[in-house]
């Protein structure tokens, strides 16, 4: 579980980043246990390995009253899940790719801020749009709902994206990358950062071992040079 590796990095009075509060459950049937322990909205995702299709299928639950919704349509009783607080982040996620300590940073669309009166949202994170000014079929829910708001937001978000990018501290992201590389012992990895709405506090919400580097400029020669360096050190 990625948060177990991250928890020891969140130390001191002013840590480099935060992680969302979360609870691990052995079954989706126990989800009512989170009421009073986590703040809504919350996100439900499987504890499957990242290589599985199901690991990318998630649910956003806006309020406790939505726990009566038939979640079993999307999860098996015996599935182990992680329930974590949904960090309001103005619909923009920061993607950081790390190759032997060198970082590449980009922003992508994510879910808009969720209110308690929103609908429950089921989605595949891999199917979300990878760029702005587009639409998404990644969410399955009722028409005229959060999905429609999400699509409209994608078409009108240029100013917000610019504002959010202005708050990205690349030196801080580099220090986070160095800390994670030391903790995880990885040469190639990626991590996702959310800048919380209002505070711009940094939250690391996911770490991926050797993600797709296809959007990183000149990655192929970079990879070859790193591989040669490793081979020379053997």
PDB file of C-alpha atoms in Angstrom:
ATOM      1  CA  UNK A   1       0.000   0.000   0.000  1.00  0.00           C
ATOM      2  CA  UNK A   2       1.592   3.243  -1.186  1.00  0.00           C
ATOM      3  CA  UNK A   3       0.541   5.317   1.845  1.00  0.00           C
ATOM      4  CA  UNK A   4       2.547   3.017   4.124  1.00  0.00           C
ATOM      5  CA  UNK A   5       5.692   4.043   2.239  1.00  0.00           C
ATOM      6  CA  UNK A   6       4.731   7.715   2.221  1.00  0.00           C
ATOM      7  CA  UNK A   7       3.767   8.042   5.874  1.00  0.00           C
ATOM      8  CA  UNK A   8       7.349   8.023   7.136  1.00  0.00           C
ATOM      9  CA  UNK A   9       8.154  10.897   4.742  1.00  0.00           C
ATOM     10  CA  UNK A  10       5.523  13.154   6.297  1.00  0.00           C
ATOM     11  CA  UNK A  11       7.429  14.314   9.355  1.00  0.00           C
ATOM     12  CA  UNK A  12       8.131  17.518  11.210  1.00  0.00           C
ATOM     13  CA  UNK A  13       6.023  20.605  11.770  1.00  0.00           C
ATOM     14  CA  UNK A  14       6.185  21.639   8.105  1.00  0.00           C
ATOM     15  CA  UNK A  15       6.499  18.507   5.951  1.00  0.00           C
ATOM     16  CA  UNK A  16       7.218  18.763   2.235  1.00  0.00           C
ATOM     17  CA  UNK A  17       3.827  17.208   1.523  1.00  0.00           C
ATOM     18  CA  UNK A  18       0.764  15.659   3.123  1.00  0.00           C
ATOM     19  CA  UNK A  19      -1.123  12.466   2.413  1.00  0.00           C
ATOM     20  CA  UNK A  20      -4.933  12.135   2.580  1.00  0.00           C
ATOM     21  CA  UNK A  21      -6.397  10.554   5.682  1.00  0.00           C
ATOM     22  CA  UNK A  22      -7.437   7.021   4.797  1.00  0.00           C
ATOM     23  CA  UNK A  23      -8.727   3.716   6.112  1.00  0.00           C
ATOM     24  CA  UNK A  24      -8.042   0.230   4.721  1.00  0.00           C
ATOM     25  CA  UNK A  25     -11.058  -2.104   4.713  1.00  0.00           C
ATOM     26  CA  UNK A  26     -11.141  -5.851   4.135  1.00  0.00           C
ATOM     27  CA  UNK A  27     -14.549  -5.539   2.476  1.00  0.00           C
ATOM     28  CA  UNK A  28     -16.670  -2.826   0.879  1.00  0.00           C
ATOM     29  CA  UNK A  29     -19.455  -4.055   3.171  1.00  0.00           C
ATOM     30  CA  UNK A  30     -17.660  -2.341   6.075  1.00  0.00           C
ATOM     31  CA  UNK A  31     -17.601   1.095   4.456  1.00  0.00           C
ATOM     32  CA  UNK A  32     -20.029   2.607   6.984  1.00  0.00           C
ATOM     33  CA  UNK A  33     -17.177   2.382   9.522  1.00  0.00           C
ATOM     34  CA  UNK A  34     -15.559   5.466   7.982  1.00  0.00           C
ATOM     35  CA  UNK A  35     -18.390   7.787   9.090  1.00  0.00           C
ATOM     36  CA  UNK A  36     -17.022  10.031  11.811  1.00  0.00           C
ATOM     37  CA  UNK A  37     -13.445   8.983  11.049  1.00  0.00           C
ATOM     38  CA  UNK A  38     -12.997  10.589   7.617  1.00  0.00           C
ATOM     39  CA  UNK A  39     -14.353  13.829   6.192  1.00  0.00           C
ATOM     40  CA  UNK A  40     -16.583  13.628   3.130  1.00  0.00           C
ATOM     41  CA  UNK A  41     -16.356  13.533   0.176  1.00  0.00           C
ATOM     42  CA  UNK A  42     -14.365  10.310   0.154  1.00  0.00           C
ATOM     43  CA  UNK A  43     -12.868   8.148  -2.571  1.00  0.00           C
ATOM     44  CA  UNK A  44     -13.072   4.365  -2.702  1.00  0.00           C
ATOM     45  CA  UNK A  45     -10.507   2.332  -4.639  1.00  0.00           C
ATOM     46  CA  UNK A  46      -9.323  -1.239  -4.662  1.00  0.00           C
ATOM     47  CA  UNK A  47      -6.132  -2.405  -3.019  1.00  0.00           C
ATOM     48  CA  UNK A  48      -5.243  -4.257  -6.223  1.00  0.00           C
ATOM     49  CA  UNK A  49      -1.817  -3.998  -7.798  1.00  0.00           C
ATOM     50  CA  UNK A  50      -1.415  -1.120 -10.220  1.00  0.00           C
ATOM     51  CA  UNK A  51      -1.070  -3.522 -13.164  1.00  0.00           C
ATOM     52  CA  UNK A  52      -4.713  -4.601 -12.936  1.00  0.00           C
ATOM     53  CA  UNK A  53      -7.578  -2.926 -14.779  1.00  0.00           C
ATOM     54  CA  UNK A  54      -9.721  -2.870 -11.637  1.00  0.00           C
ATOM     55  CA  UNK A  55      -7.104  -0.844  -9.754  1.00  0.00           C
ATOM     56  CA  UNK A  56      -7.999   2.190 -11.882  1.00  0.00           C
ATOM     57  CA  UNK A  57     -11.754   1.958 -11.268  1.00  0.00           C
ATOM     58  CA  UNK A  58     -12.751   4.243  -8.412  1.00  0.00           C
ATOM     59  CA  UNK A  59     -15.761   5.805  -6.747  1.00  0.00           C
ATOM     60  CA  UNK A  60     -16.246   9.286  -5.284  1.00  0.00           C
ATOM     61  CA  UNK A  61     -18.843   9.360  -2.503  1.00  0.00           C
ATOM     62  CA  UNK A  62     -19.970  12.936  -1.725  1.00  0.00           C
ATOM     63  CA  UNK A  63     -21.654  12.414   1.658  1.00  0.00           C
ATOM     64  CA  UNK A  64     -22.663   9.750   4.205  1.00  0.00           C
ATOM     65  CA  UNK A  65     -26.167   9.560   2.732  1.00  0.00           C
ATOM     66  CA  UNK A  66     -24.631   8.179  -0.470  1.00  0.00           C
ATOM     67  CA  UNK A  67     -23.421   5.109   1.396  1.00  0.00           C
ATOM     68  CA  UNK A  68     -26.900   3.699   0.903  1.00  0.00           C
ATOM     69  CA  UNK A  69     -26.274   3.705  -2.859  1.00  0.00           C
ATOM     70  CA  UNK A  70     -25.759   0.216  -4.241  1.00  0.00           C
ATOM     71  CA  UNK A  71     -21.963   0.175  -4.300  1.00  0.00           C
ATOM     72  CA  UNK A  72     -22.000  -3.610  -4.676  1.00  0.00           C
ATOM     73  CA  UNK A  73     -22.688  -3.205  -8.380  1.00  0.00           C
ATOM     74  CA  UNK A  74     -19.091  -2.074  -8.781  1.00  0.00           C
ATOM     75  CA  UNK A  75     -17.299  -4.049  -6.046  1.00  0.00           C
ATOM     76  CA  UNK A  76     -17.273  -7.657  -4.892  1.00  0.00           C
ATOM     77  CA  UNK A  77     -18.038  -8.327  -1.230  1.00  0.00           C
ATOM     78  CA  UNK A  78     -14.621  -9.858  -0.622  1.00  0.00           C
ATOM     79  CA  UNK A  79     -12.613  -7.084  -2.275  1.00  0.00           C
ATOM     80  CA  UNK A  80     -10.216  -5.155  -0.091  1.00  0.00           C
ATOM     81  CA  UNK A  81     -10.519  -1.400  -0.570  1.00  0.00           C
ATOM     82  CA  UNK A  82      -8.903   1.844   0.505  1.00  0.00           C
ATOM     83  CA  UNK A  83     -11.173   4.687   1.558  1.00  0.00           C
ATOM     84  CA  UNK A  84      -9.471   8.080   1.535  1.00  0.00           C
ATOM     85  CA  UNK A  85     -10.576  11.659   1.873  1.00  0.00           C
ATOM     86  CA  UNK A  86     -11.113  13.398  -1.443  1.00  0.00           C
ATOM     87  CA  UNK A  87      -8.859  16.452  -1.559  1.00  0.00           C
ATOM     88  CA  UNK A  88     -10.602  19.377  -3.238  1.00  0.00           C
ATOM     89  CA  UNK A  89      -8.082  20.519  -5.857  1.00  0.00           C
ATOM     90  CA  UNK A  90      -9.926  22.604  -8.463  1.00  0.00           C
ATOM     91  CA  UNK A  91      -9.856  19.799 -11.017  1.00  0.00           C
ATOM     92  CA  UNK A  92      -6.133  19.961 -11.785  1.00  0.00           C
ATOM     93  CA  UNK A  93      -3.596  17.255 -10.949  1.00  0.00           C
ATOM     94  CA  UNK A  94       0.173  17.679 -11.103  1.00  0.00           C
ATOM     95  CA  UNK A  95       1.983  14.731 -12.678  1.00  0.00           C
ATOM     96  CA  UNK A  96       5.653  14.329 -11.786  1.00  0.00           C
ATOM     97  CA  UNK A  97       7.873  11.841 -13.636  1.00  0.00           C
ATOM     98  CA  UNK A  98      11.254  10.980 -12.145  1.00  0.00           C
ATOM     99  CA  UNK A  99      14.154   9.450 -14.106  1.00  0.00           C
ATOM    100  CA  UNK A 100      17.274   8.919 -12.003  1.00  0.00           C
ATOM    101  CA  UNK A 101      16.534  12.036  -9.969  1.00  0.00           C
ATOM    102  CA  UNK A 102      15.576  14.300 -12.878  1.00  0.00           C
ATOM    103  CA  UNK A 103      11.941  15.424 -12.834  1.00  0.00           C
ATOM    104  CA  UNK A 104       9.474  16.329 -15.567  1.00  0.00           C
ATOM    105  CA  UNK A 105       6.300  18.136 -14.439  1.00  0.00           C
ATOM    106  CA  UNK A 106       2.981  18.544 -16.231  1.00  0.00           C
ATOM    107  CA  UNK A 107      -0.656  19.222 -15.353  1.00  0.00           C
ATOM    108  CA  UNK A 108      -3.721  17.239 -16.372  1.00  0.00           C
ATOM    109  CA  UNK A 109      -7.471  17.482 -15.844  1.00  0.00           C
ATOM    110  CA  UNK A 110      -8.862  15.831 -12.753  1.00  0.00           C
ATOM    111  CA  UNK A 111     -12.223  15.915 -11.024  1.00  0.00           C
ATOM    112  CA  UNK A 112     -13.766  19.254 -10.178  1.00  0.00           C
ATOM    113  CA  UNK A 113     -14.480  20.041  -6.539  1.00  0.00           C
ATOM    114  CA  UNK A 114     -17.238  17.799  -5.194  1.00  0.00           C
ATOM    115  CA  UNK A 115     -20.095  19.103  -3.055  1.00  0.00           C
ATOM    116  CA  UNK A 116     -22.340  17.061  -0.763  1.00  0.00           C
ATOM    117  CA  UNK A 117     -25.305  17.430  -3.128  1.00  0.00           C
ATOM    118  CA  UNK A 118     -23.393  15.964  -6.083  1.00  0.00           C
ATOM    119  CA  UNK A 119     -24.109  12.491  -7.422  1.00  0.00           C
ATOM    120  CA  UNK A 120     -21.983   9.489  -6.575  1.00  0.00           C
ATOM    121  CA  UNK A 121     -19.304   9.109  -9.265  1.00  0.00           C
ATOM    122  CA  UNK A 122     -17.855   5.873 -10.685  1.00  0.00           C
ATOM    123  CA  UNK A 123     -14.902   6.344 -13.019  1.00  0.00           C
ATOM    124  CA  UNK A 124     -11.788   4.820 -14.549  1.00  0.00           C
ATOM    125  CA  UNK A 125      -8.765   7.009 -13.823  1.00  0.00           C
ATOM    126  CA  UNK A 126      -6.986   5.713 -16.923  1.00  0.00           C
ATOM    127  CA  UNK A 127      -9.840   6.937 -19.121  1.00  0.00           C
ATOM    128  CA  UNK A 128      -9.913  10.498 -17.830  1.00  0.00           C
ATOM    129  CA  UNK A 129      -8.843  13.134 -20.369  1.00  0.00           C
ATOM    130  CA  UNK A 130      -5.086  13.655 -20.572  1.00  0.00           C
ATOM    131  CA  UNK A 131      -5.453  17.241 -21.767  1.00  0.00           C
ATOM    132  CA  UNK A 132      -7.747  20.192 -21.278  1.00  0.00           C
ATOM    133  CA  UNK A 133     -10.430  21.504 -23.684  1.00  0.00           C
ATOM    134  CA  UNK A 134     -11.889  18.049 -24.270  1.00  0.00           C
ATOM    135  CA  UNK A 135     -14.639  15.789 -22.893  1.00  0.00           C
ATOM    136  CA  UNK A 136     -14.696  12.491 -21.066  1.00  0.00           C
ATOM    137  CA  UNK A 137     -16.622   9.216 -21.178  1.00  0.00           C
ATOM    138  CA  UNK A 138     -14.769   7.872 -18.148  1.00  0.00           C
ATOM    139  CA  UNK A 139     -17.657   8.395 -15.746  1.00  0.00           C
ATOM    140  CA  UNK A 140     -20.838   6.343 -15.578  1.00  0.00           C
ATOM    141  CA  UNK A 141     -23.695   8.129 -13.848  1.00  0.00           C
ATOM    142  CA  UNK A 142     -26.992   9.930 -14.484  1.00  0.00           C
ATOM    143  CA  UNK A 143     -27.260  12.637 -17.159  1.00  0.00           C
ATOM    144  CA  UNK A 144     -27.294  16.307 -16.065  1.00  0.00           C
ATOM    145  CA  UNK A 145     -24.998  15.479 -13.155  1.00  0.00           C
ATOM    146  CA  UNK A 146     -21.403  15.890 -12.051  1.00  0.00           C
ATOM    147  CA  UNK A 147     -20.240  14.491 -15.402  1.00  0.00           C
ATOM    148  CA  UNK A 148     -21.908  17.333 -17.311  1.00  0.00           C
ATOM    149  CA  UNK A 149     -20.293  19.857 -14.978  1.00  0.00           C
ATOM    150  CA  UNK A 150     -16.943  18.143 -15.494  1.00  0.00           C
ATOM    151  CA  UNK A 151     -17.250  18.333 -19.280  1.00  0.00           C
ATOM    152  CA  UNK A 152     -18.224  21.988 -19.154  1.00  0.00           C
ATOM    153  CA  UNK A 153     -15.364  22.721 -16.794  1.00  0.00           C
ATOM    154  CA  UNK A 154     -12.869  21.182 -19.234  1.00  0.00           C
ATOM    155  CA  UNK A 155     -13.931  23.717 -21.858  1.00  0.00           C
ATOM    156  CA  UNK A 156     -13.595  26.779 -19.622  1.00  0.00           C
ATOM    157  CA  UNK A 157     -10.595  26.075 -17.430  1.00  0.00           C
ATOM    158  CA  UNK A 158      -7.676  27.856 -19.128  1.00  0.00           C
ATOM    159  CA  UNK A 159      -7.510  30.667 -16.547  1.00  0.00           C
ATOM    160  CA  UNK A 160      -7.760  28.281 -13.604  1.00  0.00           C
ATOM    161  CA  UNK A 161      -5.052  26.053 -15.068  1.00  0.00           C
ATOM    162  CA  UNK A 162      -2.756  29.062 -15.445  1.00  0.00           C
ATOM    163  CA  UNK A 163      -3.432  30.149 -11.865  1.00  0.00           C
ATOM    164  CA  UNK A 164      -2.783  26.675 -10.493  1.00  0.00           C
ATOM    165  CA  UNK A 165       0.434  26.287 -12.476  1.00  0.00           C
ATOM    166  CA  UNK A 166       1.672  29.559 -10.990  1.00  0.00           C
ATOM    167  CA  UNK A 167       1.548  27.935  -7.547  1.00  0.00           C
ATOM    168  CA  UNK A 168       3.659  24.938  -8.558  1.00  0.00           C
ATOM    169  CA  UNK A 169       7.007  25.078  -6.776  1.00  0.00           C
ATOM    170  CA  UNK A 170       9.404  23.040  -8.927  1.00  0.00           C
ATOM    171  CA  UNK A 171      12.148  23.157  -6.294  1.00  0.00           C
ATOM    172  CA  UNK A 172       9.731  21.663  -3.801  1.00  0.00           C
ATOM    173  CA  UNK A 173       8.697  18.947  -6.265  1.00  0.00           C
ATOM    174  CA  UNK A 174      12.383  18.136  -6.791  1.00  0.00           C
ATOM    175  CA  UNK A 175      12.887  17.789  -3.027  1.00  0.00           C
ATOM    176  CA  UNK A 176       9.821  15.546  -2.813  1.00  0.00           C
ATOM    177  CA  UNK A 177      11.195  13.437  -5.680  1.00  0.00           C
ATOM    178  CA  UNK A 178      14.563  13.123  -3.926  1.00  0.00           C
ATOM    179  CA  UNK A 179      12.861  12.101  -0.682  1.00  0.00           C
ATOM    180  CA  UNK A 180      10.685   9.503  -2.410  1.00  0.00           C
ATOM    181  CA  UNK A 181      13.610   8.129  -4.397  1.00  0.00           C
ATOM    182  CA  UNK A 182      15.558   7.647  -1.170  1.00  0.00           C
ATOM    183  CA  UNK A 183      12.567   6.014   0.532  1.00  0.00           C
ATOM    184  CA  UNK A 184      11.512   3.758  -2.362  1.00  0.00           C
ATOM    185  CA  UNK A 185      14.883   3.003  -3.896  1.00  0.00           C
ATOM    186  CA  UNK A 186      13.521   3.486  -7.427  1.00  0.00           C
ATOM    187  CA  UNK A 187      15.291   4.895 -10.489  1.00  0.00           C
ATOM    188  CA  UNK A 188      12.154   5.432 -12.584  1.00  0.00           C
ATOM    189  CA  UNK A 189       8.850   6.356 -10.977  1.00  0.00           C
ATOM    190  CA  UNK A 190       6.070   8.911 -11.025  1.00  0.00           C
ATOM    191  CA  UNK A 191       3.908  10.547  -8.415  1.00  0.00           C
ATOM    192  CA  UNK A 192       0.725  12.610  -8.422  1.00  0.00           C
ATOM    193  CA  UNK A 193       0.345  15.831  -6.473  1.00  0.00           C
ATOM    194  CA  UNK A 194      -2.817  17.759  -5.659  1.00  0.00           C
ATOM    195  CA  UNK A 195      -2.680  21.401  -4.594  1.00  0.00           C
ATOM    196  CA  UNK A 196      -5.571  21.773  -2.159  1.00  0.00           C
ATOM    197  CA  UNK A 197      -8.175  24.385  -3.009  1.00  0.00           C
ATOM    198  CA  UNK A 198      -7.769  27.573  -0.998  1.00  0.00           C
ATOM    199  CA  UNK A 199      -4.563  26.563   0.800  1.00  0.00           C
ATOM    200  CA  UNK A 200      -2.443  25.159  -2.067  1.00  0.00           C
ATOM    201  CA  UNK A 201      -1.103  22.607   0.423  1.00  0.00           C
ATOM    202  CA  UNK A 202       0.703  19.765  -1.342  1.00  0.00           C
ATOM    203  CA  UNK A 203      -0.809  16.267  -1.208  1.00  0.00           C
ATOM    204  CA  UNK A 204       0.915  13.259  -2.732  1.00  0.00           C
ATOM    205  CA  UNK A 205      -1.945  10.920  -3.618  1.00  0.00           C
ATOM    206  CA  UNK A 206      -0.277   8.225  -5.719  1.00  0.00           C
ATOM    207  CA  UNK A 207       3.129   6.806  -6.624  1.00  0.00           C
ATOM    208  CA  UNK A 208       3.653   4.633  -9.706  1.00  0.00           C
ATOM    209  CA  UNK A 209       6.572   2.353 -10.438  1.00  0.00           C
ATOM    210  CA  UNK A 210       7.850   2.976 -13.991  1.00  0.00           C
ATOM    211  CA  UNK A 211       4.796   4.799 -15.392  1.00  0.00           C
ATOM    212  CA  UNK A 212       4.469   5.708 -19.059  1.00  0.00           C
ATOM    213  CA  UNK A 213       7.092   8.312 -19.915  1.00  0.00           C
ATOM    214  CA  UNK A 214       5.692   8.887 -23.409  1.00  0.00           C
ATOM    215  CA  UNK A 215       4.991  12.569 -22.716  1.00  0.00           C
ATOM    216  CA  UNK A 216       8.447  13.225 -21.298  1.00  0.00           C
ATOM    217  CA  UNK A 217      10.615  14.894 -23.966  1.00  0.00           C
ATOM    218  CA  UNK A 218      13.665  12.928 -25.136  1.00  0.00           C
ATOM    219  CA  UNK A 219      12.983  10.088 -22.717  1.00  0.00           C
ATOM    220  CA  UNK A 220      14.457   7.362 -24.949  1.00  0.00           C
ATOM    221  CA  UNK A 221      18.012   8.776 -25.078  1.00  0.00           C
ATOM    222  CA  UNK A 222      17.697   9.685 -21.388  1.00  0.00           C
ATOM    223  CA  UNK A 223      16.768   6.090 -20.566  1.00  0.00           C
ATOM    224  CA  UNK A 224      19.674   4.718 -22.603  1.00  0.00           C
ATOM    225  CA  UNK A 225      22.170   7.039 -20.896  1.00  0.00           C
ATOM    226  CA  UNK A 226      20.895   6.044 -17.449  1.00  0.00           C
ATOM    227  CA  UNK A 227      21.084   2.367 -18.393  1.00  0.00           C
ATOM    228  CA  UNK A 228      24.670   2.793 -19.624  1.00  0.00           C
ATOM    229  CA  UNK A 229      25.611   4.531 -16.388  1.00  0.00           C
ATOM    230  CA  UNK A 230      24.187   1.670 -14.345  1.00  0.00           C
ATOM    231  CA  UNK A 231      25.978  -0.941 -16.459  1.00  0.00           C
ATOM    232  CA  UNK A 232      29.289   0.887 -16.099  1.00  0.00           C
ATOM    233  CA  UNK A 233      28.894   0.862 -12.327  1.00  0.00           C
ATOM    234  CA  UNK A 234      28.484  -2.922 -12.164  1.00  0.00           C
TER     235      UNK A 234
END
